[in-house]
């Protein structure tokens, strides 16, 4: 990744496809795609926790 991609360093898969090509690092080809969508996993975990917490009250 180039310095132009600096703001994407912690989430490179959010870099627009054209910029991935320009940087020579296409997600899923040159760099692994994310395995877990942390936002969705968090939402699901909080929902499950809410069910368990509600059952104990």
PDBQT receptor file of N, H, CA, C and O in Angstrom, charges set to zero:
ATOM      1  N   UNK A   1       0.842  -1.179   0.000  1.00  0.00    +0.000 N 
ATOM      2  CA  UNK A   1       0.000   0.000   0.000  1.00  0.00    +0.000 C 
ATOM      3  C   UNK A   1       0.888   1.243   0.000  1.00  0.00    +0.000 C 
ATOM      4  O   UNK A   1       1.957   1.261   0.609  1.00  0.00    +0.000 OA
ATOM      5  N   UNK A   2       0.440   2.239  -0.668  1.00  0.00    +0.000 N 
ATOM      6  H   UNK A   2      -0.429   2.224  -1.163  1.00  0.00    +0.000 HD
ATOM      7  CA  UNK A   2       1.214   3.465  -0.770  1.00  0.00    +0.000 C 
ATOM      8  C   UNK A   2       0.830   4.430   0.339  1.00  0.00    +0.000 C 
ATOM      9  O   UNK A   2      -0.134   4.195   1.068  1.00  0.00    +0.000 OA
ATOM     10  N   UNK A   3       1.578   5.508   0.466  1.00  0.00    +0.000 N 
ATOM     11  H   UNK A   3       2.361   5.698  -0.126  1.00  0.00    +0.000 HD
ATOM     12  CA  UNK A   3       1.258   6.523   1.472  1.00  0.00    +0.000 C 
ATOM     13  C   UNK A   3      -0.102   7.146   1.208  1.00  0.00    +0.000 C 
ATOM     14  O   UNK A   3      -0.766   7.582   2.149  1.00  0.00    +0.000 OA
ATOM     15  N   UNK A   4      -0.531   7.199  -0.042  1.00  0.00    +0.000 N 
ATOM     16  H   UNK A   4       0.008   6.845  -0.806  1.00  0.00    +0.000 HD
ATOM     17  CA  UNK A   4      -1.845   7.756  -0.376  1.00  0.00    +0.000 C 
ATOM     18  C   UNK A   4      -2.958   6.935   0.260  1.00  0.00    +0.000 C 
ATOM     19  O   UNK A   4      -4.073   7.426   0.435  1.00  0.00    +0.000 OA
ATOM     20  N   UNK A   5      -2.662   5.709   0.600  1.00  0.00    +0.000 N 
ATOM     21  H   UNK A   5      -1.756   5.310   0.457  1.00  0.00    +0.000 HD
ATOM     22  CA  UNK A   5      -3.650   4.808   1.200  1.00  0.00    +0.000 C 
ATOM     23  C   UNK A   5      -3.595   4.851   2.722  1.00  0.00    +0.000 C 
ATOM     24  O   UNK A   5      -4.233   4.032   3.382  1.00  0.00    +0.000 OA
ATOM     25  N   UNK A   6      -2.862   5.769   3.276  1.00  0.00    +0.000 N 
ATOM     26  H   UNK A   6      -2.343   6.435   2.739  1.00  0.00    +0.000 HD
ATOM     27  CA  UNK A   6      -2.637   5.849   4.712  1.00  0.00    +0.000 C 
ATOM     28  C   UNK A   6      -3.886   5.812   5.566  1.00  0.00    +0.000 C 
ATOM     29  O   UNK A   6      -3.902   5.139   6.597  1.00  0.00    +0.000 OA
ATOM     30  N   UNK A   7      -4.942   6.522   5.166  1.00  0.00    +0.000 N 
ATOM     31  H   UNK A   7      -4.930   7.069   4.329  1.00  0.00    +0.000 HD
ATOM     32  CA  UNK A   7      -6.146   6.534   6.000  1.00  0.00    +0.000 C 
ATOM     33  C   UNK A   7      -6.888   5.208   5.960  1.00  0.00    +0.000 C 
ATOM     34  O   UNK A   7      -7.809   4.990   6.747  1.00  0.00    +0.000 OA
ATOM     35  N   UNK A   8      -6.501   4.328   5.058  1.00  0.00    +0.000 N 
ATOM     36  H   UNK A   8      -5.753   4.506   4.419  1.00  0.00    +0.000 HD
ATOM     37  CA  UNK A   8      -7.129   3.018   4.937  1.00  0.00    +0.000 C 
ATOM     38  C   UNK A   8      -6.273   1.905   5.541  1.00  0.00    +0.000 C 
ATOM     39  O   UNK A   8      -6.599   0.727   5.399  1.00  0.00    +0.000 OA
ATOM     40  N   UNK A   9      -5.200   2.267   6.203  1.00  0.00    +0.000 N 
ATOM     41  H   UNK A   9      -4.935   3.225   6.318  1.00  0.00    +0.000 HD
ATOM     42  CA  UNK A   9      -4.227   1.286   6.671  1.00  0.00    +0.000 C 
ATOM     43  C   UNK A   9      -4.834   0.256   7.619  1.00  0.00    +0.000 C 
ATOM     44  O   UNK A   9      -4.410  -0.900   7.626  1.00  0.00    +0.000 OA
ATOM     45  N   UNK A  10      -5.826   0.661   8.421  1.00  0.00    +0.000 N 
ATOM     46  H   UNK A  10      -6.171   1.600   8.414  1.00  0.00    +0.000 HD
ATOM     47  CA  UNK A  10      -6.426  -0.268   9.376  1.00  0.00    +0.000 C 
ATOM     48  C   UNK A  10      -7.663  -0.976   8.816  1.00  0.00    +0.000 C 
ATOM     49  O   UNK A  10      -8.209  -1.872   9.460  1.00  0.00    +0.000 OA
ATOM     50  N   UNK A  11      -8.098  -0.585   7.644  1.00  0.00    +0.000 N 
ATOM     51  H   UNK A  11      -7.655   0.143   7.121  1.00  0.00    +0.000 HD
ATOM     52  CA  UNK A  11      -9.241  -1.235   6.977  1.00  0.00    +0.000 C 
ATOM     53  C   UNK A  11      -9.030  -1.126   5.468  1.00  0.00    +0.000 C 
ATOM     54  O   UNK A  11      -9.804  -0.459   4.783  1.00  0.00    +0.000 OA
ATOM     55  N   UNK A  12      -7.989  -1.777   4.947  1.00  0.00    +0.000 N 
ATOM     56  H   UNK A  12      -7.360  -2.319   5.504  1.00  0.00    +0.000 HD
ATOM     57  CA  UNK A  12      -7.646  -1.614   3.532  1.00  0.00    +0.000 C 
ATOM     58  C   UNK A  12      -8.740  -2.063   2.566  1.00  0.00    +0.000 C 
ATOM     59  O   UNK A  12      -8.761  -1.621   1.418  1.00  0.00    +0.000 OA
ATOM     60  N   UNK A  13      -9.646  -2.931   3.008  1.00  0.00    +0.000 N 
ATOM     61  H   UNK A  13      -9.630  -3.290   3.941  1.00  0.00    +0.000 HD
ATOM     62  CA  UNK A  13     -10.733  -3.388   2.136  1.00  0.00    +0.000 C 
ATOM     63  C   UNK A  13     -11.737  -2.281   1.852  1.00  0.00    +0.000 C 
ATOM     64  O   UNK A  13     -12.584  -2.440   0.973  1.00  0.00    +0.000 OA
ATOM     65  N   UNK A  14     -11.667  -1.148   2.580  1.00  0.00    +0.000 N 
ATOM     66  H   UNK A  14     -10.979  -1.019   3.295  1.00  0.00    +0.000 HD
ATOM     67  CA  UNK A  14     -12.563  -0.021   2.326  1.00  0.00    +0.000 C 
ATOM     68  C   UNK A  14     -11.993   0.934   1.278  1.00  0.00    +0.000 C 
ATOM     69  O   UNK A  14     -12.665   1.877   0.860  1.00  0.00    +0.000 OA
ATOM     70  N   UNK A  15     -10.774   0.689   0.863  1.00  0.00    +0.000 N 
ATOM     71  H   UNK A  15     -10.228  -0.078   1.202  1.00  0.00    +0.000 HD
ATOM     72  CA  UNK A  15     -10.155   1.501  -0.185  1.00  0.00    +0.000 C 
ATOM     73  C   UNK A  15     -10.931   1.299  -1.486  1.00  0.00    +0.000 C 
ATOM     74  O   UNK A  15     -11.175   0.158  -1.880  1.00  0.00    +0.000 OA
ATOM     75  N   UNK A  16     -11.317   2.368  -2.150  1.00  0.00    +0.000 N 
ATOM     76  H   UNK A  16     -11.118   3.294  -1.830  1.00  0.00    +0.000 HD
ATOM     77  CA  UNK A  16     -12.064   2.213  -3.403  1.00  0.00    +0.000 C 
ATOM     78  C   UNK A  16     -11.299   1.339  -4.410  1.00  0.00    +0.000 C 
ATOM     79  O   UNK A  16     -10.071   1.393  -4.476  1.00  0.00    +0.000 OA
ATOM     80  N   UNK A  17     -12.027   0.542  -5.183  1.00  0.00    +0.000 N 
ATOM     81  H   UNK A  17     -13.024   0.498  -5.130  1.00  0.00    +0.000 HD
ATOM     82  CA  UNK A  17     -11.384  -0.390  -6.126  1.00  0.00    +0.000 C 
ATOM     83  C   UNK A  17     -10.380   0.272  -7.064  1.00  0.00    +0.000 C 
ATOM     84  O   UNK A  17      -9.322  -0.298  -7.332  1.00  0.00    +0.000 OA
ATOM     85  N   UNK A  18     -10.688   1.447  -7.560  1.00  0.00    +0.000 N 
ATOM     86  H   UNK A  18     -11.547   1.911  -7.343  1.00  0.00    +0.000 HD
ATOM     87  CA  UNK A  18      -9.749   2.114  -8.478  1.00  0.00    +0.000 C 
ATOM     88  C   UNK A  18      -8.435   2.434  -7.772  1.00  0.00    +0.000 C 
ATOM     89  O   UNK A  18      -7.362   2.329  -8.366  1.00  0.00    +0.000 OA
ATOM     90  N   UNK A  19      -8.526   2.828  -6.492  1.00  0.00    +0.000 N 
ATOM     91  H   UNK A  19      -9.398   2.913  -6.010  1.00  0.00    +0.000 HD
ATOM     92  CA  UNK A  19      -7.317   3.126  -5.727  1.00  0.00    +0.000 C 
ATOM     93  C   UNK A  19      -6.556   1.852  -5.380  1.00  0.00    +0.000 C 
ATOM     94  O   UNK A  19      -5.328   1.865  -5.286  1.00  0.00    +0.000 OA
ATOM     95  N   UNK A  20      -7.280   0.753  -5.189  1.00  0.00    +0.000 N 
ATOM     96  H   UNK A  20      -8.277   0.742  -5.265  1.00  0.00    +0.000 HD
ATOM     97  CA  UNK A  20      -6.612  -0.534  -4.960  1.00  0.00    +0.000 C 
ATOM     98  C   UNK A  20      -5.764  -0.892  -6.179  1.00  0.00    +0.000 C 
ATOM     99  O   UNK A  20      -4.617  -1.317  -6.046  1.00  0.00    +0.000 OA
ATOM    100  N   UNK A  21      -6.338  -0.716  -7.356  1.00  0.00    +0.000 N 
ATOM    101  H   UNK A  21      -7.270  -0.371  -7.464  1.00  0.00    +0.000 HD
ATOM    102  CA  UNK A  21      -5.603  -1.030  -8.586  1.00  0.00    +0.000 C 
ATOM    103  C   UNK A  21      -4.393  -0.117  -8.745  1.00  0.00    +0.000 C 
ATOM    104  O   UNK A  21      -3.310  -0.569  -9.120  1.00  0.00    +0.000 OA
ATOM    105  N   UNK A  22      -4.583   1.175  -8.457  1.00  0.00    +0.000 N 
ATOM    106  H   UNK A  22      -5.462   1.542  -8.153  1.00  0.00    +0.000 HD
ATOM    107  CA  UNK A  22      -3.469   2.122  -8.570  1.00  0.00    +0.000 C 
ATOM    108  C   UNK A  22      -2.357   1.801  -7.577  1.00  0.00    +0.000 C 
ATOM    109  O   UNK A  22      -1.178   1.998  -7.871  1.00  0.00    +0.000 OA
ATOM    110  N   UNK A  23      -2.738   1.305  -6.399  1.00  0.00    +0.000 N 
ATOM    111  H   UNK A  23      -3.696   1.146  -6.161  1.00  0.00    +0.000 HD
ATOM    112  CA  UNK A  23      -1.755   0.951  -5.378  1.00  0.00    +0.000 C 
ATOM    113  C   UNK A  23      -1.115  -0.407  -5.651  1.00  0.00    +0.000 C 
ATOM    114  O   UNK A  23      -0.123  -0.773  -5.020  1.00  0.00    +0.000 OA
ATOM    115  N   UNK A  24      -1.696  -1.158  -6.605  1.00  0.00    +0.000 N 
ATOM    116  H   UNK A  24      -2.501  -0.861  -7.118  1.00  0.00    +0.000 HD
ATOM    117  CA  UNK A  24      -1.160  -2.478  -6.923  1.00  0.00    +0.000 C 
ATOM    118  C   UNK A  24      -1.486  -3.498  -5.846  1.00  0.00    +0.000 C 
ATOM    119  O   UNK A  24      -0.746  -4.461  -5.646  1.00  0.00    +0.000 OA
ATOM    120  N   UNK A  25      -2.593  -3.283  -5.158  1.00  0.00    +0.000 N 
ATOM    121  H   UNK A  25      -3.194  -2.501  -5.321  1.00  0.00    +0.000 HD
ATOM    122  CA  UNK A  25      -2.982  -4.179  -4.072  1.00  0.00    +0.000 C 
ATOM    123  C   UNK A  25      -4.500  -4.323  -4.078  1.00  0.00    +0.000 C 
ATOM    124  O   UNK A  25      -5.204  -3.554  -3.423  1.00  0.00    +0.000 OA
ATOM    125  N   UNK A  26      -5.001  -5.306  -4.815  1.00  0.00    +0.000 N 
ATOM    126  H   UNK A  26      -4.430  -5.931  -5.346  1.00  0.00    +0.000 HD
ATOM    127  CA  UNK A  26      -6.434  -5.536  -4.931  1.00  0.00    +0.000 C 
ATOM    128  C   UNK A  26      -6.865  -6.520  -3.842  1.00  0.00    +0.000 C 
ATOM    129  O   UNK A  26      -6.313  -7.614  -3.721  1.00  0.00    +0.000 OA
ATOM    130  N   UNK A  27      -7.855  -6.113  -3.059  1.00  0.00    +0.000 N 
ATOM    131  H   UNK A  27      -8.303  -5.225  -3.158  1.00  0.00    +0.000 HD
ATOM    132  CA  UNK A  27      -8.351  -6.943  -1.974  1.00  0.00    +0.000 C 
ATOM    133  C   UNK A  27      -8.993  -8.204  -2.550  1.00  0.00    +0.000 C 
ATOM    134  O   UNK A  27      -9.807  -8.142  -3.471  1.00  0.00    +0.000 OA
ATOM    135  N   UNK A  28      -8.610  -9.335  -1.992  1.00  0.00    +0.000 N 
ATOM    136  H   UNK A  28      -7.949  -9.385  -1.244  1.00  0.00    +0.000 HD
ATOM    137  CA  UNK A  28      -9.101 -10.622  -2.476  1.00  0.00    +0.000 C 
ATOM    138  C   UNK A  28      -8.177 -11.253  -3.499  1.00  0.00    +0.000 C 
ATOM    139  O   UNK A  28      -8.283 -12.445  -3.786  1.00  0.00    +0.000 OA
ATOM    140  N   UNK A  29      -7.271 -10.456  -4.049  1.00  0.00    +0.000 N 
ATOM    141  H   UNK A  29      -7.186  -9.488  -3.816  1.00  0.00    +0.000 HD
ATOM    142  CA  UNK A  29      -6.302 -10.976  -5.013  1.00  0.00    +0.000 C 
ATOM    143  C   UNK A  29      -4.889 -10.857  -4.456  1.00  0.00    +0.000 C 
ATOM    144  O   UNK A  29      -4.175 -11.851  -4.322  1.00  0.00    +0.000 OA
ATOM    145  N   UNK A  30      -4.493  -9.615  -4.131  1.00  0.00    +0.000 N 
ATOM    146  H   UNK A  30      -5.073  -8.808  -4.239  1.00  0.00    +0.000 HD
ATOM    147  CA  UNK A  30      -3.145  -9.353  -3.627  1.00  0.00    +0.000 C 
ATOM    148  C   UNK A  30      -3.089  -9.276  -2.103  1.00  0.00    +0.000 C 
ATOM    149  O   UNK A  30      -2.015  -9.341  -1.506  1.00  0.00    +0.000 OA
ATOM    150  N   UNK A  31      -4.242  -9.138  -1.492  1.00  0.00    +0.000 N 
ATOM    151  H   UNK A  31      -5.115  -9.085  -1.977  1.00  0.00    +0.000 HD
ATOM    152  CA  UNK A  31      -4.349  -8.979  -0.036  1.00  0.00    +0.000 C 
ATOM    153  C   UNK A  31      -5.621  -9.714   0.378  1.00  0.00    +0.000 C 
ATOM    154  O   UNK A  31      -6.636  -9.605  -0.309  1.00  0.00    +0.000 OA
ATOM    155  N   UNK A  32      -5.592 -10.454   1.475  1.00  0.00    +0.000 N 
ATOM    156  H   UNK A  32      -4.766 -10.542   2.033  1.00  0.00    +0.000 HD
ATOM    157  CA  UNK A  32      -6.783 -11.232   1.827  1.00  0.00    +0.000 C 
ATOM    158  C   UNK A  32      -7.991 -10.363   2.170  1.00  0.00    +0.000 C 
ATOM    159  O   UNK A  32      -7.863  -9.312   2.800  1.00  0.00    +0.000 OA
ATOM    160  N   UNK A  33      -9.150 -10.820   1.747  1.00  0.00    +0.000 N 
ATOM    161  H   UNK A  33      -9.253 -11.673   1.235  1.00  0.00    +0.000 HD
ATOM    162  CA  UNK A  33     -10.394 -10.137   2.091  1.00  0.00    +0.000 C 
ATOM    163  C   UNK A  33     -10.706 -10.423   3.558  1.00  0.00    +0.000 C 
ATOM    164  O   UNK A  33     -10.259 -11.433   4.100  1.00  0.00    +0.000 OA
ATOM    165  N   UNK A  34     -11.466  -9.545   4.201  1.00  0.00    +0.000 N 
ATOM    166  H   UNK A  34     -11.830  -8.724   3.761  1.00  0.00    +0.000 HD
ATOM    167  CA  UNK A  34     -11.795  -9.777   5.611  1.00  0.00    +0.000 C 
ATOM    168  C   UNK A  34     -12.582 -11.090   5.787  1.00  0.00    +0.000 C 
ATOM    169  O   UNK A  34     -13.387 -11.463   4.934  1.00  0.00    +0.000 OA
ATOM    170  N   UNK A  35     -12.335 -11.763   6.887  1.00  0.00    +0.000 N 
ATOM    171  H   UNK A  35     -11.681 -11.459   7.580  1.00  0.00    +0.000 HD
ATOM    172  CA  UNK A  35     -13.038 -12.997   7.200  1.00  0.00    +0.000 C 
ATOM    173  C   UNK A  35     -14.291 -12.684   8.017  1.00  0.00    +0.000 C 
ATOM    174  O   UNK A  35     -15.335 -13.310   7.834  1.00  0.00    +0.000 OA
ATOM    175  N   UNK A  36     -14.175 -11.709   8.918  1.00  0.00    +0.000 N 
ATOM    176  H   UNK A  36     -13.327 -11.200   9.066  1.00  0.00    +0.000 HD
ATOM    177  CA  UNK A  36     -15.270 -11.343   9.814  1.00  0.00    +0.000 C 
ATOM    178  C   UNK A  36     -15.667  -9.895   9.563  1.00  0.00    +0.000 C 
ATOM    179  O   UNK A  36     -14.808  -9.017   9.481  1.00  0.00    +0.000 OA
ATOM    180  N   UNK A  37     -16.956  -9.649   9.443  1.00  0.00    +0.000 N 
ATOM    181  H   UNK A  37     -17.653 -10.363   9.510  1.00  0.00    +0.000 HD
ATOM    182  CA  UNK A  37     -17.480  -8.284   9.398  1.00  0.00    +0.000 C 
ATOM    183  C   UNK A  37     -17.738  -7.905  10.853  1.00  0.00    +0.000 C 
ATOM    184  O   UNK A  37     -18.743  -8.316  11.433  1.00  0.00    +0.000 OA
ATOM    185  N   UNK A  38     -16.838  -7.124  11.442  1.00  0.00    +0.000 N 
ATOM    186  H   UNK A  38     -16.021  -6.790  10.971  1.00  0.00    +0.000 HD
ATOM    187  CA  UNK A  38     -16.899  -6.836  12.867  1.00  0.00    +0.000 C 
ATOM    188  C   UNK A  38     -18.163  -6.089  13.268  1.00  0.00    +0.000 C 
ATOM    189  O   UNK A  38     -18.669  -6.304  14.370  1.00  0.00    +0.000 OA
ATOM    190  N   UNK A  39     -18.683  -5.233  12.423  1.00  0.00    +0.000 N 
ATOM    191  H   UNK A  39     -18.272  -5.058  11.528  1.00  0.00    +0.000 HD
ATOM    192  CA  UNK A  39     -19.913  -4.507  12.746  1.00  0.00    +0.000 C 
ATOM    193  C   UNK A  39     -21.089  -5.482  12.857  1.00  0.00    +0.000 C 
ATOM    194  O   UNK A  39     -21.891  -5.378  13.786  1.00  0.00    +0.000 OA
ATOM    195  N   UNK A  40     -21.195  -6.418  11.927  1.00  0.00    +0.000 N 
ATOM    196  H   UNK A  40     -20.544  -6.502  11.173  1.00  0.00    +0.000 HD
ATOM    197  CA  UNK A  40     -22.278  -7.404  11.969  1.00  0.00    +0.000 C 
ATOM    198  C   UNK A  40     -22.094  -8.364  13.138  1.00  0.00    +0.000 C 
ATOM    199  O   UNK A  40     -23.063  -8.719  13.810  1.00  0.00    +0.000 OA
ATOM    200  N   UNK A  41     -20.860  -8.785  13.383  1.00  0.00    +0.000 N 
ATOM    201  H   UNK A  41     -20.073  -8.497  12.838  1.00  0.00    +0.000 HD
ATOM    202  CA  UNK A  41     -20.588  -9.695  14.491  1.00  0.00    +0.000 C 
ATOM    203  C   UNK A  41     -20.919  -9.032  15.824  1.00  0.00    +0.000 C 
ATOM    204  O   UNK A  41     -21.458  -9.678  16.722  1.00  0.00    +0.000 OA
ATOM    205  N   UNK A  42     -20.604  -7.767  15.955  1.00  0.00    +0.000 N 
ATOM    206  H   UNK A  42     -20.166  -7.242  15.225  1.00  0.00    +0.000 HD
ATOM    207  CA  UNK A  42     -20.912  -7.036  17.186  1.00  0.00    +0.000 C 
ATOM    208  C   UNK A  42     -22.418  -6.950  17.384  1.00  0.00    +0.000 C 
ATOM    209  O   UNK A  42     -22.919  -7.190  18.482  1.00  0.00    +0.000 OA
ATOM    210  N   UNK A  43     -23.135  -6.609  16.327  1.00  0.00    +0.000 N 
ATOM    211  H   UNK A  43     -22.728  -6.414  15.435  1.00  0.00    +0.000 HD
ATOM    212  CA  UNK A  43     -24.594  -6.495  16.399  1.00  0.00    +0.000 C 
ATOM    213  C   UNK A  43     -25.222  -7.824  16.825  1.00  0.00    +0.000 C 
ATOM    214  O   UNK A  43     -26.098  -7.845  17.690  1.00  0.00    +0.000 OA
ATOM    215  N   UNK A  44     -24.788  -8.915  16.232  1.00  0.00    +0.000 N 
ATOM    216  H   UNK A  44     -24.077  -8.898  15.529  1.00  0.00    +0.000 HD
ATOM    217  CA  UNK A  44     -25.302 -10.226  16.556  1.00  0.00    +0.000 C 
ATOM    218  C   UNK A  44     -24.974 -10.601  18.005  1.00  0.00    +0.000 C 
ATOM    219  O   UNK A  44     -25.826 -11.130  18.720  1.00  0.00    +0.000 OA
ATOM    220  N   UNK A  45     -23.761 -10.332  18.427  1.00  0.00    +0.000 N 
ATOM    221  H   UNK A  45     -23.069  -9.902  17.846  1.00  0.00    +0.000 HD
ATOM    222  CA  UNK A  45     -23.349 -10.645  19.792  1.00  0.00    +0.000 C 
ATOM    223  C   UNK A  45     -24.151  -9.848  20.810  1.00  0.00    +0.000 C 
ATOM    224  O   UNK A  45     -24.572 -10.398  21.827  1.00  0.00    +0.000 OA
ATOM    225  N   UNK A  46     -24.367  -8.568  20.555  1.00  0.00    +0.000 N 
ATOM    226  H   UNK A  46     -24.025  -8.122  19.729  1.00  0.00    +0.000 HD
ATOM    227  CA  UNK A  46     -25.158  -7.754  21.475  1.00  0.00    +0.000 C 
ATOM    228  C   UNK A  46     -26.605  -8.236  21.532  1.00  0.00    +0.000 C 
ATOM    229  O   UNK A  46     -27.213  -8.231  22.602  1.00  0.00    +0.000 OA
ATOM    230  N   UNK A  47     -27.158  -8.649  20.406  1.00  0.00    +0.000 N 
ATOM    231  H   UNK A  47     -26.664  -8.653  19.537  1.00  0.00    +0.000 HD
ATOM    232  CA  UNK A  47     -28.513  -9.180  20.385  1.00  0.00    +0.000 C 
ATOM    233  C   UNK A  47     -28.589 -10.470  21.205  1.00  0.00    +0.000 C 
ATOM    234  O   UNK A  47     -29.529 -10.659  21.977  1.00  0.00    +0.000 OA
ATOM    235  N   UNK A  48     -27.621 -11.341  21.044  1.00  0.00    +0.000 N 
ATOM    236  H   UNK A  48     -26.858 -11.188  20.416  1.00  0.00    +0.000 HD
ATOM    237  CA  UNK A  48     -27.596 -12.587  21.803  1.00  0.00    +0.000 C 
ATOM    238  C   UNK A  48     -27.423 -12.316  23.292  1.00  0.00    +0.000 C 
ATOM    239  O   UNK A  48     -28.070 -12.949  24.126  1.00  0.00    +0.000 OA
ATOM    240  N   UNK A  49     -26.556 -11.381  23.613  1.00  0.00    +0.000 N 
ATOM    241  H   UNK A  49     -26.031 -10.867  22.935  1.00  0.00    +0.000 HD
ATOM    242  CA  UNK A  49     -26.340 -11.015  25.006  1.00  0.00    +0.000 C 
ATOM    243  C   UNK A  49     -27.619 -10.459  25.612  1.00  0.00    +0.000 C 
ATOM    244  O   UNK A  49     -27.942 -10.744  26.765  1.00  0.00    +0.000 OA
ATOM    245  N   UNK A  50     -28.343  -9.668  24.835  1.00  0.00    +0.000 N 
ATOM    246  H   UNK A  50     -28.080  -9.437  23.898  1.00  0.00    +0.000 HD
ATOM    247  CA  UNK A  50     -29.604  -9.110  25.307  1.00  0.00    +0.000 C 
ATOM    248  C   UNK A  50     -30.621 -10.189  25.628  1.00  0.00    +0.000 C 
ATOM    249  O   UNK A  50     -31.361 -10.064  26.604  1.00  0.00    +0.000 OA
ATOM    250  N   UNK A  51     -30.674 -11.250  24.825  1.00  0.00    +0.000 N 
ATOM    251  H   UNK A  51     -30.072 -11.351  24.032  1.00  0.00    +0.000 HD
ATOM    252  CA  UNK A  51     -31.589 -12.372  25.075  1.00  0.00    +0.000 C 
ATOM    253  C   UNK A  51     -31.192 -13.069  26.373  1.00  0.00    +0.000 C 
ATOM    254  O   UNK A  51     -32.046 -13.357  27.212  1.00  0.00    +0.000 OA
ATOM    255  N   UNK A  52     -29.914 -13.338  26.536  1.00  0.00    +0.000 N 
ATOM    256  H   UNK A  52     -29.221 -13.104  25.854  1.00  0.00    +0.000 HD
ATOM    257  CA  UNK A  52     -29.439 -14.019  27.737  1.00  0.00    +0.000 C 
ATOM    258  C   UNK A  52     -29.651 -13.144  28.966  1.00  0.00    +0.000 C 
ATOM    259  O   UNK A  52     -30.093 -13.625  30.009  1.00  0.00    +0.000 OA
ATOM    260  N   UNK A  53     -29.339 -11.879  28.844  1.00  0.00    +0.000 N 
ATOM    261  H   UNK A  53     -28.980 -11.488  27.997  1.00  0.00    +0.000 HD
ATOM    262  CA  UNK A  53     -29.500 -10.966  29.981  1.00  0.00    +0.000 C 
ATOM    263  C   UNK A  53     -30.978 -10.865  30.374  1.00  0.00    +0.000 C 
ATOM    264  O   UNK A  53     -31.307 -10.842  31.560  1.00  0.00    +0.000 OA
ATOM    265  N   UNK A  54     -31.863 -10.806  29.379  1.00  0.00    +0.000 N 
ATOM    266  H   UNK A  54     -31.596 -10.825  28.416  1.00  0.00    +0.000 HD
ATOM    267  CA  UNK A  54     -33.292 -10.721  29.653  1.00  0.00    +0.000 C 
ATOM    268  C   UNK A  54     -33.813 -11.981  30.325  1.00  0.00    +0.000 C 
ATOM    269  O   UNK A  54     -34.760 -11.916  31.109  1.00  0.00    +0.000 OA
ATOM    270  N   UNK A  55     -33.218 -13.111  30.034  1.00  0.00    +0.000 N 
ATOM    271  H   UNK A  55     -32.448 -13.164  29.397  1.00  0.00    +0.000 HD
ATOM    272  CA  UNK A  55     -33.657 -14.388  30.609  1.00  0.00    +0.000 C 
ATOM    273  C   UNK A  55     -33.249 -14.520  32.073  1.00  0.00    +0.000 C 
ATOM    274  O   UNK A  55     -33.849 -15.292  32.820  1.00  0.00    +0.000 OA
ATOM    275  N   UNK A  56     -32.240 -13.775  32.478  1.00  0.00    +0.000 N 
ATOM    276  H   UNK A  56     -31.752 -13.147  31.871  1.00  0.00    +0.000 HD
ATOM    277  CA  UNK A  56     -31.752 -13.887  33.847  1.00  0.00    +0.000 C 
ATOM    278  C   UNK A  56     -32.384 -12.867  34.782  1.00  0.00    +0.000 C 
ATOM    279  O   UNK A  56     -32.163 -12.920  35.992  1.00  0.00    +0.000 OA
ATOM    280  N   UNK A  57     -33.157 -11.950  34.246  1.00  0.00    +0.000 N 
ATOM    281  H   UNK A  57     -33.337 -11.907  33.263  1.00  0.00    +0.000 HD
ATOM    282  CA  UNK A  57     -33.761 -10.925  35.104  1.00  0.00    +0.000 C 
ATOM    283  C   UNK A  57     -35.089 -11.367  35.644  1.00  0.00    +0.000 C 
ATOM    284  O   UNK A  57     -35.733 -10.624  36.384  1.00  0.00    +0.000 OA
TER     285      UNK A  57
